[in-house]
Amino acid sequence: MSVAGGLLPVAAAVALLVFAVRLTHEPRRLGNAVWLGIALLLLGLWLLRLDWLTPVLLVVLGGVALVLPVALLVNGIRMWRREGRSTGNLLSLALGAGLIALEALFFAPLGRWGSAVVAIAAALACYFGFLFFSLLVYSVVYSRIGRRGGVDAIIVLGCGLAGDRVPPLLAGRLERAIRLYTRESTPPLLVVSGGRGPDEQVTEAEAMAAYLRERGVPADRIRREEQARTTEENLRFSAELLPAGARRVVAVTSNYHVFRAAVECRRLHLPYHATGSPTARYFLPSALLREFAALILHYRRTTIAASALIVGAGIALAVSA
């Protein structure tokens, strides 16, 4: 066994230990996802030492390179047709087209500097792909360990109305909140949060409160927060409506939005956790990409620094070649 081969499992174990300690101390930290990703990456590199696994990995990577861009394009077209042409709904379409273009450039005669640009773009794609994978895996982990019972209050985050009606996505959040509510021996408060959009006839909070009353939730257990337009405002304004003793609080959102909501709770110094409701499968790719973009933009300094380091290293290698 080589020295590098012997160090890989040790490094993976150390990264996993750091992840476990951080997870126990504070599960809502974005860095937890990175440490988990590093541990999995090191473990994967160690497993590559197995001779039989190398061809399997090559087949899997080749399949992903062929299938993923096409799947993203198909999903993007479906989102375009069903959800409209907003920027967020076109993310999977744009990413699919970008990956196809990048893969095609690998086979084009570009010269030294052209090849360097493609290599830098590929390195950036690998970096952001690693972050996306890490966040995706950790989001699943977090959704399994968040608070599920013993709550004083439940905050339901709004996500838009269809006129004055609660659409399926928001109904899923409300049904999840109702399940949490009925599970408690002492009924918690339900705070419905959301203002009125330009094409909405009532506030999101008003529509959500009506939905909850129709489903049997007593009006005196419902509080409406009718000003919020962002996740931050949902949480901050809702916190102001809760009694001072309400510490065990859960924010209910869609499953793709759970971890970002939890990160936002931590940033606002709110001791809340988040839980999610199911989302239609066709909606998930663009929704997950939108959440990922929001997180890396929130930590834009780190993103810019890492990207600049990759670009600088690529240019330096091209100059020295």
PDB file of C-alpha atoms in Angstrom:
ATOM      1  CA  MET A   1       0.000   0.000   0.000  1.00  0.00           C
ATOM      2  CA  SER A   2       1.378   3.430  -0.966  1.00  0.00           C
ATOM      3  CA  VAL A   3       1.676   6.255   1.538  1.00  0.00           C
ATOM      4  CA  ALA A   4      -1.067   8.201  -0.269  1.00  0.00           C
ATOM      5  CA  GLY A   5      -3.302   5.147  -0.302  1.00  0.00           C
ATOM      6  CA  GLY A   6      -2.789   4.698   3.430  1.00  0.00           C
ATOM      7  CA  LEU A   7      -3.481   8.342   4.216  1.00  0.00           C
ATOM      8  CA  LEU A   8      -6.763   8.560   2.294  1.00  0.00           C
ATOM      9  CA  PRO A   9      -8.881   6.512   4.733  1.00  0.00           C
ATOM     10  CA  VAL A  10      -7.291   8.355   7.663  1.00  0.00           C
ATOM     11  CA  ALA A  11      -8.086  11.720   6.075  1.00  0.00           C
ATOM     12  CA  ALA A  12     -11.638  10.550   5.301  1.00  0.00           C
ATOM     13  CA  ALA A  13     -12.095   9.448   8.913  1.00  0.00           C
ATOM     14  CA  VAL A  14     -10.815  12.801  10.202  1.00  0.00           C
ATOM     15  CA  ALA A  15     -13.173  14.709   7.882  1.00  0.00           C
ATOM     16  CA  LEU A  16     -16.068  12.496   8.987  1.00  0.00           C
ATOM     17  CA  LEU A  17     -15.188  13.104  12.643  1.00  0.00           C
ATOM     18  CA  VAL A  18     -15.093  16.873  12.097  1.00  0.00           C
ATOM     19  CA  PHE A  19     -18.465  16.609  10.348  1.00  0.00           C
ATOM     20  CA  ALA A  20     -19.964  14.597  13.221  1.00  0.00           C
ATOM     21  CA  VAL A  21     -18.738  17.072  15.853  1.00  0.00           C
ATOM     22  CA  ARG A  22     -20.055  20.057  13.903  1.00  0.00           C
ATOM     23  CA  LEU A  23     -23.363  18.282  13.255  1.00  0.00           C
ATOM     24  CA  THR A  24     -23.828  17.571  16.955  1.00  0.00           C
ATOM     25  CA  HIS A  25     -22.992  21.154  17.902  1.00  0.00           C
ATOM     26  CA  GLU A  26     -25.018  22.958  15.225  1.00  0.00           C
ATOM     27  CA  PRO A  27     -26.772  21.088  12.371  1.00  0.00           C
ATOM     28  CA  ARG A  28     -27.779  24.298  10.559  1.00  0.00           C
ATOM     29  CA  ARG A  29     -24.268  25.291   9.441  1.00  0.00           C
ATOM     30  CA  LEU A  30     -23.511  25.345   5.724  1.00  0.00           C
ATOM     31  CA  GLY A  31     -19.967  24.148   6.396  1.00  0.00           C
ATOM     32  CA  ASN A  32     -21.366  20.817   7.606  1.00  0.00           C
ATOM     33  CA  ALA A  33     -22.285  20.005   4.020  1.00  0.00           C
ATOM     34  CA  VAL A  34     -18.749  20.754   2.831  1.00  0.00           C
ATOM     35  CA  TRP A  35     -17.147  18.530   5.480  1.00  0.00           C
ATOM     36  CA  LEU A  36     -19.510  15.696   4.610  1.00  0.00           C
ATOM     37  CA  GLY A  37     -18.680  16.170   0.925  1.00  0.00           C
ATOM     38  CA  ILE A  38     -14.933  16.111   1.657  1.00  0.00           C
ATOM     39  CA  ALA A  39     -15.310  12.889   3.664  1.00  0.00           C
ATOM     40  CA  LEU A  40     -17.266  11.228   0.850  1.00  0.00           C
ATOM     41  CA  LEU A  41     -14.791  12.451  -1.775  1.00  0.00           C
ATOM     42  CA  LEU A  42     -11.790  11.088   0.127  1.00  0.00           C
ATOM     43  CA  LEU A  43     -13.575   7.802   0.713  1.00  0.00           C
ATOM     44  CA  GLY A  44     -14.383   7.585  -2.992  1.00  0.00           C
ATOM     45  CA  LEU A  45     -10.764   8.239  -3.962  1.00  0.00           C
ATOM     46  CA  TRP A  46      -9.652   5.488  -1.595  1.00  0.00           C
ATOM     47  CA  LEU A  47     -12.156   3.025  -3.069  1.00  0.00           C
ATOM     48  CA  LEU A  48     -10.767   3.745  -6.546  1.00  0.00           C
ATOM     49  CA  ARG A  49      -7.736   1.719  -5.537  1.00  0.00           C
ATOM     50  CA  LEU A  50      -9.898  -1.368  -6.083  1.00  0.00           C
ATOM     51  CA  ASP A  51      -9.093  -2.576  -9.602  1.00  0.00           C
ATOM     52  CA  TRP A  52     -12.597  -3.794 -10.369  1.00  0.00           C
ATOM     53  CA  LEU A  53     -14.166  -0.464  -9.388  1.00  0.00           C
ATOM     54  CA  THR A  54     -12.302   1.702 -11.929  1.00  0.00           C
ATOM     55  CA  PRO A  55     -14.142   0.442 -15.053  1.00  0.00           C
ATOM     56  CA  VAL A  56     -17.444   0.612 -13.182  1.00  0.00           C
ATOM     57  CA  LEU A  57     -16.755   4.237 -12.282  1.00  0.00           C
ATOM     58  CA  LEU A  58     -15.817   5.087 -15.872  1.00  0.00           C
ATOM     59  CA  VAL A  59     -19.082   3.605 -17.125  1.00  0.00           C
ATOM     60  CA  VAL A  60     -21.073   5.502 -14.491  1.00  0.00           C
ATOM     61  CA  LEU A  61     -19.330   8.816 -15.220  1.00  0.00           C
ATOM     62  CA  GLY A  62     -19.784   8.330 -18.948  1.00  0.00           C
ATOM     63  CA  GLY A  63     -23.469   7.624 -18.438  1.00  0.00           C
ATOM     64  CA  VAL A  64     -23.884  10.691 -16.265  1.00  0.00           C
ATOM     65  CA  ALA A  65     -22.069  12.865 -18.829  1.00  0.00           C
ATOM     66  CA  LEU A  66     -24.469  11.667 -21.534  1.00  0.00           C
ATOM     67  CA  VAL A  67     -27.739  11.465 -19.619  1.00  0.00           C
ATOM     68  CA  LEU A  68     -27.567  14.416 -17.204  1.00  0.00           C
ATOM     69  CA  PRO A  69     -27.462  17.271 -19.769  1.00  0.00           C
ATOM     70  CA  VAL A  70     -30.303  15.735 -21.786  1.00  0.00           C
ATOM     71  CA  ALA A  71     -32.384  15.149 -18.652  1.00  0.00           C
ATOM     72  CA  LEU A  72     -31.853  18.770 -17.599  1.00  0.00           C
ATOM     73  CA  LEU A  73     -32.900  20.011 -21.031  1.00  0.00           C
ATOM     74  CA  VAL A  74     -36.068  17.901 -20.969  1.00  0.00           C
ATOM     75  CA  ASN A  75     -36.888  19.089 -17.468  1.00  0.00           C
ATOM     76  CA  GLY A  76     -36.222  22.702 -18.446  1.00  0.00           C
ATOM     77  CA  ILE A  77     -38.626  22.478 -21.376  1.00  0.00           C
ATOM     78  CA  ARG A  78     -41.262  20.936 -19.128  1.00  0.00           C
ATOM     79  CA  MET A  79     -40.796  23.698 -16.559  1.00  0.00           C
ATOM     80  CA  TRP A  80     -41.061  26.290 -19.331  1.00  0.00           C
ATOM     81  CA  ARG A  81     -44.389  24.865 -20.472  1.00  0.00           C
ATOM     82  CA  ARG A  82     -45.937  24.227 -17.056  1.00  0.00           C
ATOM     83  CA  GLU A  83     -44.541  26.983 -14.824  1.00  0.00           C
ATOM     84  CA  GLY A  84     -43.718  29.858 -17.187  1.00  0.00           C
ATOM     85  CA  ARG A  85     -40.539  31.532 -18.417  1.00  0.00           C
ATOM     86  CA  SER A  86     -39.187  33.033 -15.230  1.00  0.00           C
ATOM     87  CA  THR A  87     -35.430  32.941 -14.660  1.00  0.00           C
ATOM     88  CA  GLY A  88     -35.753  30.418 -11.841  1.00  0.00           C
ATOM     89  CA  ASN A  89     -37.827  28.053 -13.957  1.00  0.00           C
ATOM     90  CA  LEU A  90     -35.221  28.042 -16.741  1.00  0.00           C
ATOM     91  CA  LEU A  91     -32.213  27.092 -14.606  1.00  0.00           C
ATOM     92  CA  SER A  92     -32.268  23.398 -15.503  1.00  0.00           C
ATOM     93  CA  LEU A  93     -32.613  24.260 -19.204  1.00  0.00           C
ATOM     94  CA  ALA A  94     -29.680  26.684 -19.051  1.00  0.00           C
ATOM     95  CA  LEU A  95     -27.482  24.247 -17.124  1.00  0.00           C
ATOM     96  CA  GLY A  96     -28.255  21.403 -19.519  1.00  0.00           C
ATOM     97  CA  ALA A  97     -27.349  23.546 -22.526  1.00  0.00           C
ATOM     98  CA  GLY A  98     -24.171  24.735 -20.805  1.00  0.00           C
ATOM     99  CA  LEU A  99     -23.028  21.193 -20.011  1.00  0.00           C
ATOM    100  CA  ILE A 100     -23.607  20.068 -23.591  1.00  0.00           C
ATOM    101  CA  ALA A 101     -21.602  23.029 -24.888  1.00  0.00           C
ATOM    102  CA  LEU A 102     -18.766  22.322 -22.439  1.00  0.00           C
ATOM    103  CA  GLU A 103     -18.622  18.639 -23.354  1.00  0.00           C
ATOM    104  CA  ALA A 104     -18.645  19.470 -27.070  1.00  0.00           C
ATOM    105  CA  LEU A 105     -15.709  21.851 -26.644  1.00  0.00           C
ATOM    106  CA  PHE A 106     -13.543  19.008 -25.350  1.00  0.00           C
ATOM    107  CA  PHE A 107     -13.547  17.572 -28.874  1.00  0.00           C
ATOM    108  CA  ALA A 108     -12.912  20.867 -30.693  1.00  0.00           C
ATOM    109  CA  PRO A 109      -9.400  21.962 -31.855  1.00  0.00           C
ATOM    110  CA  LEU A 110      -8.976  25.113 -29.775  1.00  0.00           C
ATOM    111  CA  GLY A 111      -5.240  25.618 -29.403  1.00  0.00           C
ATOM    112  CA  ARG A 112      -3.385  26.147 -26.150  1.00  0.00           C
ATOM    113  CA  TRP A 113      -5.363  29.068 -24.787  1.00  0.00           C
ATOM    114  CA  GLY A 114      -8.697  27.751 -25.983  1.00  0.00           C
ATOM    115  CA  SER A 115      -7.984  24.439 -24.303  1.00  0.00           C
ATOM    116  CA  ALA A 116      -6.951  26.290 -21.152  1.00  0.00           C
ATOM    117  CA  VAL A 117     -10.278  28.140 -21.079  1.00  0.00           C
ATOM    118  CA  VAL A 118     -12.174  24.859 -21.458  1.00  0.00           C
ATOM    119  CA  ALA A 119     -10.064  23.247 -18.722  1.00  0.00           C
ATOM    120  CA  ILE A 120     -10.754  26.173 -16.375  1.00  0.00           C
ATOM    121  CA  ALA A 121     -14.474  25.953 -17.144  1.00  0.00           C
ATOM    122  CA  ALA A 122     -14.386  22.211 -16.441  1.00  0.00           C
ATOM    123  CA  ALA A 123     -12.580  22.809 -13.134  1.00  0.00           C
ATOM    124  CA  LEU A 124     -15.186  25.382 -12.125  1.00  0.00           C
ATOM    125  CA  ALA A 125     -17.933  22.938 -13.105  1.00  0.00           C
ATOM    126  CA  CYS A 126     -16.323  20.266 -10.910  1.00  0.00           C
ATOM    127  CA  TYR A 127     -16.039  22.686  -7.992  1.00  0.00           C
ATOM    128  CA  PHE A 128     -19.662  23.798  -8.157  1.00  0.00           C
ATOM    129  CA  GLY A 129     -20.755  20.230  -8.853  1.00  0.00           C
ATOM    130  CA  PHE A 130     -19.005  19.117  -5.670  1.00  0.00           C
ATOM    131  CA  LEU A 131     -20.720  21.867  -3.671  1.00  0.00           C
ATOM    132  CA  PHE A 132     -24.120  21.026  -5.159  1.00  0.00           C
ATOM    133  CA  PHE A 133     -23.691  17.311  -4.427  1.00  0.00           C
ATOM    134  CA  SER A 134     -22.541  18.053  -0.869  1.00  0.00           C
ATOM    135  CA  LEU A 135     -25.487  20.345  -0.205  1.00  0.00           C
ATOM    136  CA  LEU A 136     -27.930  17.877  -1.729  1.00  0.00           C
ATOM    137  CA  VAL A 137     -26.690  14.986   0.414  1.00  0.00           C
ATOM    138  CA  TYR A 138     -26.552  17.072   3.572  1.00  0.00           C
ATOM    139  CA  SER A 139     -30.029  18.484   2.940  1.00  0.00           C
ATOM    140  CA  VAL A 140     -31.322  14.917   3.032  1.00  0.00           C
ATOM    141  CA  VAL A 141     -29.370  14.277   6.248  1.00  0.00           C
ATOM    142  CA  TYR A 142     -30.689  17.455   7.880  1.00  0.00           C
ATOM    143  CA  SER A 143     -34.288  16.684   6.908  1.00  0.00           C
ATOM    144  CA  ARG A 144     -33.964  13.408   8.825  1.00  0.00           C
ATOM    145  CA  ILE A 145     -32.603  14.914  12.032  1.00  0.00           C
ATOM    146  CA  GLY A 146     -34.612  18.130  12.374  1.00  0.00           C
ATOM    147  CA  ARG A 147     -37.125  18.612  15.173  1.00  0.00           C
ATOM    148  CA  ARG A 148     -40.197  16.452  14.594  1.00  0.00           C
ATOM    149  CA  GLY A 149     -42.097  16.788  17.854  1.00  0.00           C
ATOM    150  CA  GLY A 150     -42.435  18.736  21.068  1.00  0.00           C
ATOM    151  CA  VAL A 151     -42.989  22.135  19.442  1.00  0.00           C
ATOM    152  CA  ASP A 152     -44.426  25.348  20.863  1.00  0.00           C
ATOM    153  CA  ALA A 153     -45.135  26.951  17.498  1.00  0.00           C
ATOM    154  CA  ILE A 154     -45.159  26.164  13.786  1.00  0.00           C
ATOM    155  CA  ILE A 155     -44.361  28.785  11.150  1.00  0.00           C
ATOM    156  CA  VAL A 156     -45.615  28.082   7.628  1.00  0.00           C
ATOM    157  CA  LEU A 157     -43.665  29.956   4.953  1.00  0.00           C
ATOM    158  CA  GLY A 158     -45.703  31.281   2.044  1.00  0.00           C
ATOM    159  CA  CYS A 159     -44.808  30.679  -1.607  1.00  0.00           C
ATOM    160  CA  GLY A 160     -47.390  32.470  -3.727  1.00  0.00           C
ATOM    161  CA  LEU A 161     -51.100  32.137  -4.493  1.00  0.00           C
ATOM    162  CA  ALA A 162     -53.204  31.431  -7.552  1.00  0.00           C
ATOM    163  CA  GLY A 163     -55.430  34.508  -7.300  1.00  0.00           C
ATOM    164  CA  ASP A 164     -56.974  33.944  -3.882  1.00  0.00           C
ATOM    165  CA  ARG A 165     -56.493  30.164  -3.841  1.00  0.00           C
ATOM    166  CA  VAL A 166     -53.835  28.072  -2.164  1.00  0.00           C
ATOM    167  CA  PRO A 167     -51.899  26.247  -4.943  1.00  0.00           C
ATOM    168  CA  PRO A 168     -50.699  22.626  -4.543  1.00  0.00           C
ATOM    169  CA  LEU A 169     -47.158  23.602  -3.484  1.00  0.00           C
ATOM    170  CA  LEU A 170     -48.433  25.759  -0.624  1.00  0.00           C
ATOM    171  CA  ALA A 171     -51.149  23.245   0.252  1.00  0.00           C
ATOM    172  CA  GLY A 172     -48.416  20.660   0.776  1.00  0.00           C
ATOM    173  CA  ARG A 173     -46.745  22.941   3.320  1.00  0.00           C
ATOM    174  CA  LEU A 174     -50.033  23.516   5.129  1.00  0.00           C
ATOM    175  CA  GLU A 175     -50.823  19.798   5.242  1.00  0.00           C
ATOM    176  CA  ARG A 176     -47.381  19.148   6.705  1.00  0.00           C
ATOM    177  CA  ALA A 177     -48.060  21.809   9.344  1.00  0.00           C
ATOM    178  CA  ILE A 178     -51.437  20.244  10.148  1.00  0.00           C
ATOM    179  CA  ARG A 179     -49.800  16.849  10.680  1.00  0.00           C
ATOM    180  CA  LEU A 180     -47.304  18.406  13.087  1.00  0.00           C
ATOM    181  CA  TYR A 181     -50.103  20.301  14.829  1.00  0.00           C
ATOM    182  CA  THR A 182     -52.329  17.256  15.387  1.00  0.00           C
ATOM    183  CA  ARG A 183     -49.377  15.224  16.674  1.00  0.00           C
ATOM    184  CA  GLU A 184     -48.919  17.456  19.724  1.00  0.00           C
ATOM    185  CA  SER A 185     -50.814  16.830  22.971  1.00  0.00           C
ATOM    186  CA  THR A 186     -50.793  20.593  23.634  1.00  0.00           C
ATOM    187  CA  PRO A 187     -51.833  22.374  20.401  1.00  0.00           C
ATOM    188  CA  PRO A 188     -49.026  24.691  19.255  1.00  0.00           C
ATOM    189  CA  LEU A 189     -49.513  28.080  17.669  1.00  0.00           C
ATOM    190  CA  LEU A 190     -49.637  28.151  13.888  1.00  0.00           C
ATOM    191  CA  VAL A 191     -48.157  31.261  12.272  1.00  0.00           C
ATOM    192  CA  VAL A 192     -48.889  31.627   8.562  1.00  0.00           C
ATOM    193  CA  SER A 193     -46.497  34.038   6.899  1.00  0.00           C
ATOM    194  CA  GLY A 194     -46.735  35.793   3.555  1.00  0.00           C
ATOM    195  CA  GLY A 195     -47.654  39.171   2.112  1.00  0.00           C
ATOM    196  CA  ARG A 196     -49.660  40.031  -0.969  1.00  0.00           C
ATOM    197  CA  GLY A 197     -48.052  39.742  -4.384  1.00  0.00           C
ATOM    198  CA  PRO A 198     -48.875  41.992  -7.354  1.00  0.00           C
ATOM    199  CA  ASP A 199     -51.178  39.403  -8.971  1.00  0.00           C
ATOM    200  CA  GLU A 200     -52.742  38.102  -5.756  1.00  0.00           C
ATOM    201  CA  GLN A 201     -56.196  39.094  -4.516  1.00  0.00           C
ATOM    202  CA  VAL A 202     -55.466  38.513  -0.826  1.00  0.00           C
ATOM    203  CA  THR A 203     -52.363  38.084   1.292  1.00  0.00           C
ATOM    204  CA  GLU A 204     -50.804  34.644   1.416  1.00  0.00           C
ATOM    205  CA  ALA A 205     -51.338  34.616   5.181  1.00  0.00           C
ATOM    206  CA  GLU A 206     -55.075  35.265   4.783  1.00  0.00           C
ATOM    207  CA  ALA A 207     -55.483  32.452   2.258  1.00  0.00           C
ATOM    208  CA  MET A 208     -53.432  30.065   4.397  1.00  0.00           C
ATOM    209  CA  ALA A 209     -55.416  30.906   7.536  1.00  0.00           C
ATOM    210  CA  ALA A 210     -58.671  30.196   5.695  1.00  0.00           C
ATOM    211  CA  TYR A 211     -57.270  26.859   4.498  1.00  0.00           C
ATOM    212  CA  LEU A 212     -56.304  25.864   8.047  1.00  0.00           C
ATOM    213  CA  ARG A 213     -59.721  26.818   9.439  1.00  0.00           C
ATOM    214  CA  GLU A 214     -61.419  24.711   6.763  1.00  0.00           C
ATOM    215  CA  ARG A 215     -59.229  21.798   7.839  1.00  0.00           C
ATOM    216  CA  GLY A 216     -60.399  22.134  11.433  1.00  0.00           C
ATOM    217  CA  VAL A 217     -57.673  24.239  13.062  1.00  0.00           C
ATOM    218  CA  PRO A 218     -59.267  26.616  15.611  1.00  0.00           C
ATOM    219  CA  ALA A 219     -58.975  30.284  14.697  1.00  0.00           C
ATOM    220  CA  ASP A 220     -57.482  31.127  18.096  1.00  0.00           C
ATOM    221  CA  ARG A 221     -54.470  28.892  17.330  1.00  0.00           C
ATOM    222  CA  ILE A 222     -53.682  30.769  14.093  1.00  0.00           C
ATOM    223  CA  ARG A 223     -51.699  33.977  13.782  1.00  0.00           C
ATOM    224  CA  ARG A 224     -51.227  35.822  10.513  1.00  0.00           C
ATOM    225  CA  GLU A 225     -48.047  37.581   9.413  1.00  0.00           C
ATOM    226  CA  GLU A 226     -49.006  39.559   6.298  1.00  0.00           C
ATOM    227  CA  GLN A 227     -45.962  41.656   5.373  1.00  0.00           C
ATOM    228  CA  ALA A 228     -43.184  39.220   4.447  1.00  0.00           C
ATOM    229  CA  ARG A 229     -41.902  38.899   0.884  1.00  0.00           C
ATOM    230  CA  THR A 230     -38.712  36.883   1.458  1.00  0.00           C
ATOM    231  CA  THR A 231     -37.638  33.912   3.564  1.00  0.00           C
ATOM    232  CA  GLU A 232     -35.753  36.240   5.902  1.00  0.00           C
ATOM    233  CA  GLU A 233     -38.836  38.390   6.425  1.00  0.00           C
ATOM    234  CA  ASN A 234     -41.032  35.291   6.876  1.00  0.00           C
ATOM    235  CA  LEU A 235     -38.890  34.193   9.795  1.00  0.00           C
ATOM    236  CA  ARG A 236     -38.087  37.577  11.307  1.00  0.00           C
ATOM    237  CA  PHE A 237     -41.634  38.956  11.208  1.00  0.00           C
ATOM    238  CA  SER A 238     -43.155  35.666  12.401  1.00  0.00           C
ATOM    239  CA  ALA A 239     -40.782  35.576  15.380  1.00  0.00           C
ATOM    240  CA  GLU A 240     -42.234  38.912  16.502  1.00  0.00           C
ATOM    241  CA  LEU A 241     -45.701  37.321  16.749  1.00  0.00           C
ATOM    242  CA  LEU A 242     -44.612  34.499  19.039  1.00  0.00           C
ATOM    243  CA  PRO A 243     -44.676  34.642  22.848  1.00  0.00           C
ATOM    244  CA  ALA A 244     -41.315  35.090  24.531  1.00  0.00           C
ATOM    245  CA  GLY A 245     -41.325  31.534  25.863  1.00  0.00           C
ATOM    246  CA  ALA A 246     -41.728  29.903  22.448  1.00  0.00           C
ATOM    247  CA  ARG A 247     -38.310  28.340  21.862  1.00  0.00           C
ATOM    248  CA  ARG A 248     -39.238  25.026  20.274  1.00  0.00           C
ATOM    249  CA  VAL A 249     -40.291  26.316  16.870  1.00  0.00           C
ATOM    250  CA  VAL A 250     -40.404  24.607  13.485  1.00  0.00           C
ATOM    251  CA  ALA A 251     -40.555  26.412  10.142  1.00  0.00           C
ATOM    252  CA  VAL A 252     -42.486  24.432   7.532  1.00  0.00           C
ATOM    253  CA  THR A 253     -41.511  24.837   3.898  1.00  0.00           C
ATOM    254  CA  SER A 254     -41.049  22.628   0.820  1.00  0.00           C
ATOM    255  CA  ASN A 255     -38.446  19.853   0.974  1.00  0.00           C
ATOM    256  CA  TYR A 256     -36.093  21.564  -1.491  1.00  0.00           C
ATOM    257  CA  HIS A 257     -36.076  24.713   0.663  1.00  0.00           C
ATOM    258  CA  VAL A 258     -35.555  23.118   4.092  1.00  0.00           C
ATOM    259  CA  PHE A 259     -31.822  23.549   4.523  1.00  0.00           C
ATOM    260  CA  ARG A 260     -31.720  27.146   3.277  1.00  0.00           C
ATOM    261  CA  ALA A 261     -34.546  28.007   5.674  1.00  0.00           C
ATOM    262  CA  ALA A 262     -32.555  26.390   8.498  1.00  0.00           C
ATOM    263  CA  VAL A 263     -29.407  28.326   7.533  1.00  0.00           C
ATOM    264  CA  GLU A 264     -31.474  31.526   7.514  1.00  0.00           C
ATOM    265  CA  CYS A 265     -32.809  30.740  11.002  1.00  0.00           C
ATOM    266  CA  ARG A 266     -29.254  30.400  12.278  1.00  0.00           C
ATOM    267  CA  ARG A 267     -28.157  33.619  10.562  1.00  0.00           C
ATOM    268  CA  LEU A 268     -31.016  35.482  12.260  1.00  0.00           C
ATOM    269  CA  HIS A 269     -30.047  33.953  15.647  1.00  0.00           C
ATOM    270  CA  LEU A 270     -33.400  32.177  15.878  1.00  0.00           C
ATOM    271  CA  PRO A 271     -33.318  28.768  17.620  1.00  0.00           C
ATOM    272  CA  TYR A 272     -35.691  27.294  15.049  1.00  0.00           C
ATOM    273  CA  HIS A 273     -35.416  24.239  12.854  1.00  0.00           C
ATOM    274  CA  ALA A 274     -37.045  23.561   9.495  1.00  0.00           C
ATOM    275  CA  THR A 275     -39.003  20.684   8.024  1.00  0.00           C
ATOM    276  CA  GLY A 276     -40.345  20.113   4.540  1.00  0.00           C
ATOM    277  CA  SER A 277     -43.309  18.879   2.543  1.00  0.00           C
ATOM    278  CA  PRO A 278     -43.070  16.789  -0.648  1.00  0.00           C
ATOM    279  CA  THR A 279     -42.696  18.528  -4.013  1.00  0.00           C
ATOM    280  CA  ALA A 280     -43.665  17.362  -7.501  1.00  0.00           C
ATOM    281  CA  ARG A 281     -40.682  15.576  -9.049  1.00  0.00           C
ATOM    282  CA  TYR A 282     -40.609  17.639 -12.237  1.00  0.00           C
ATOM    283  CA  PHE A 283     -40.307  20.793 -10.125  1.00  0.00           C
ATOM    284  CA  LEU A 284     -37.323  19.611  -8.067  1.00  0.00           C
ATOM    285  CA  PRO A 285     -34.347  20.107 -10.458  1.00  0.00           C
ATOM    286  CA  SER A 286     -34.949  23.806 -11.064  1.00  0.00           C
ATOM    287  CA  ALA A 287     -36.002  24.348  -7.446  1.00  0.00           C
ATOM    288  CA  LEU A 288     -32.836  22.712  -6.106  1.00  0.00           C
ATOM    289  CA  LEU A 289     -30.677  24.713  -8.511  1.00  0.00           C
ATOM    290  CA  ARG A 290     -32.412  27.911  -7.413  1.00  0.00           C
ATOM    291  CA  GLU A 291     -31.753  27.083  -3.751  1.00  0.00           C
ATOM    292  CA  PHE A 292     -28.120  26.274  -4.526  1.00  0.00           C
ATOM    293  CA  ALA A 293     -27.677  29.565  -6.372  1.00  0.00           C
ATOM    294  CA  ALA A 294     -29.201  31.461  -3.450  1.00  0.00           C
ATOM    295  CA  LEU A 295     -26.830  29.812  -0.966  1.00  0.00           C
ATOM    296  CA  ILE A 296     -23.631  30.412  -2.936  1.00  0.00           C
ATOM    297  CA  LEU A 297     -24.681  34.015  -3.597  1.00  0.00           C
ATOM    298  CA  HIS A 298     -25.290  34.460   0.108  1.00  0.00           C
ATOM    299  CA  TYR A 299     -21.679  33.348   0.664  1.00  0.00           C
ATOM    300  CA  ARG A 300     -20.477  35.278  -2.366  1.00  0.00           C
ATOM    301  CA  ARG A 301     -17.071  36.219  -0.936  1.00  0.00           C
ATOM    302  CA  THR A 302     -16.103  32.578  -0.504  1.00  0.00           C
ATOM    303  CA  THR A 303     -17.522  31.754  -3.929  1.00  0.00           C
ATOM    304  CA  ILE A 304     -15.598  34.558  -5.631  1.00  0.00           C
ATOM    305  CA  ALA A 305     -12.356  33.697  -3.808  1.00  0.00           C
ATOM    306  CA  ALA A 306     -12.548  30.003  -4.723  1.00  0.00           C
ATOM    307  CA  SER A 307     -13.449  30.773  -8.339  1.00  0.00           C
ATOM    308  CA  ALA A 308     -10.604  33.287  -8.623  1.00  0.00           C
ATOM    309  CA  LEU A 309      -8.171  30.708  -7.234  1.00  0.00           C
ATOM    310  CA  ILE A 310      -9.259  28.134  -9.820  1.00  0.00           C
ATOM    311  CA  VAL A 311      -9.053  30.624 -12.687  1.00  0.00           C
ATOM    312  CA  GLY A 312      -5.674  31.931 -11.514  1.00  0.00           C
ATOM    313  CA  ALA A 313      -4.242  28.422 -11.215  1.00  0.00           C
ATOM    314  CA  GLY A 314      -5.503  27.582 -14.694  1.00  0.00           C
ATOM    315  CA  ILE A 315      -3.921  30.679 -16.221  1.00  0.00           C
ATOM    316  CA  ALA A 316      -0.631  30.010 -14.429  1.00  0.00           C
ATOM    317  CA  LEU A 317      -0.524  26.446 -15.737  1.00  0.00           C
ATOM    318  CA  ALA A 318      -1.322  27.625 -19.271  1.00  0.00           C
ATOM    319  CA  VAL A 319       1.464  30.222 -19.173  1.00  0.00           C
ATOM    320  CA  SER A 320       4.022  27.738 -17.870  1.00  0.00           C
ATOM    321  CA  ALA A 321       3.067  25.022 -20.373  1.00  0.00           C
TER     322      ALA A 321
END
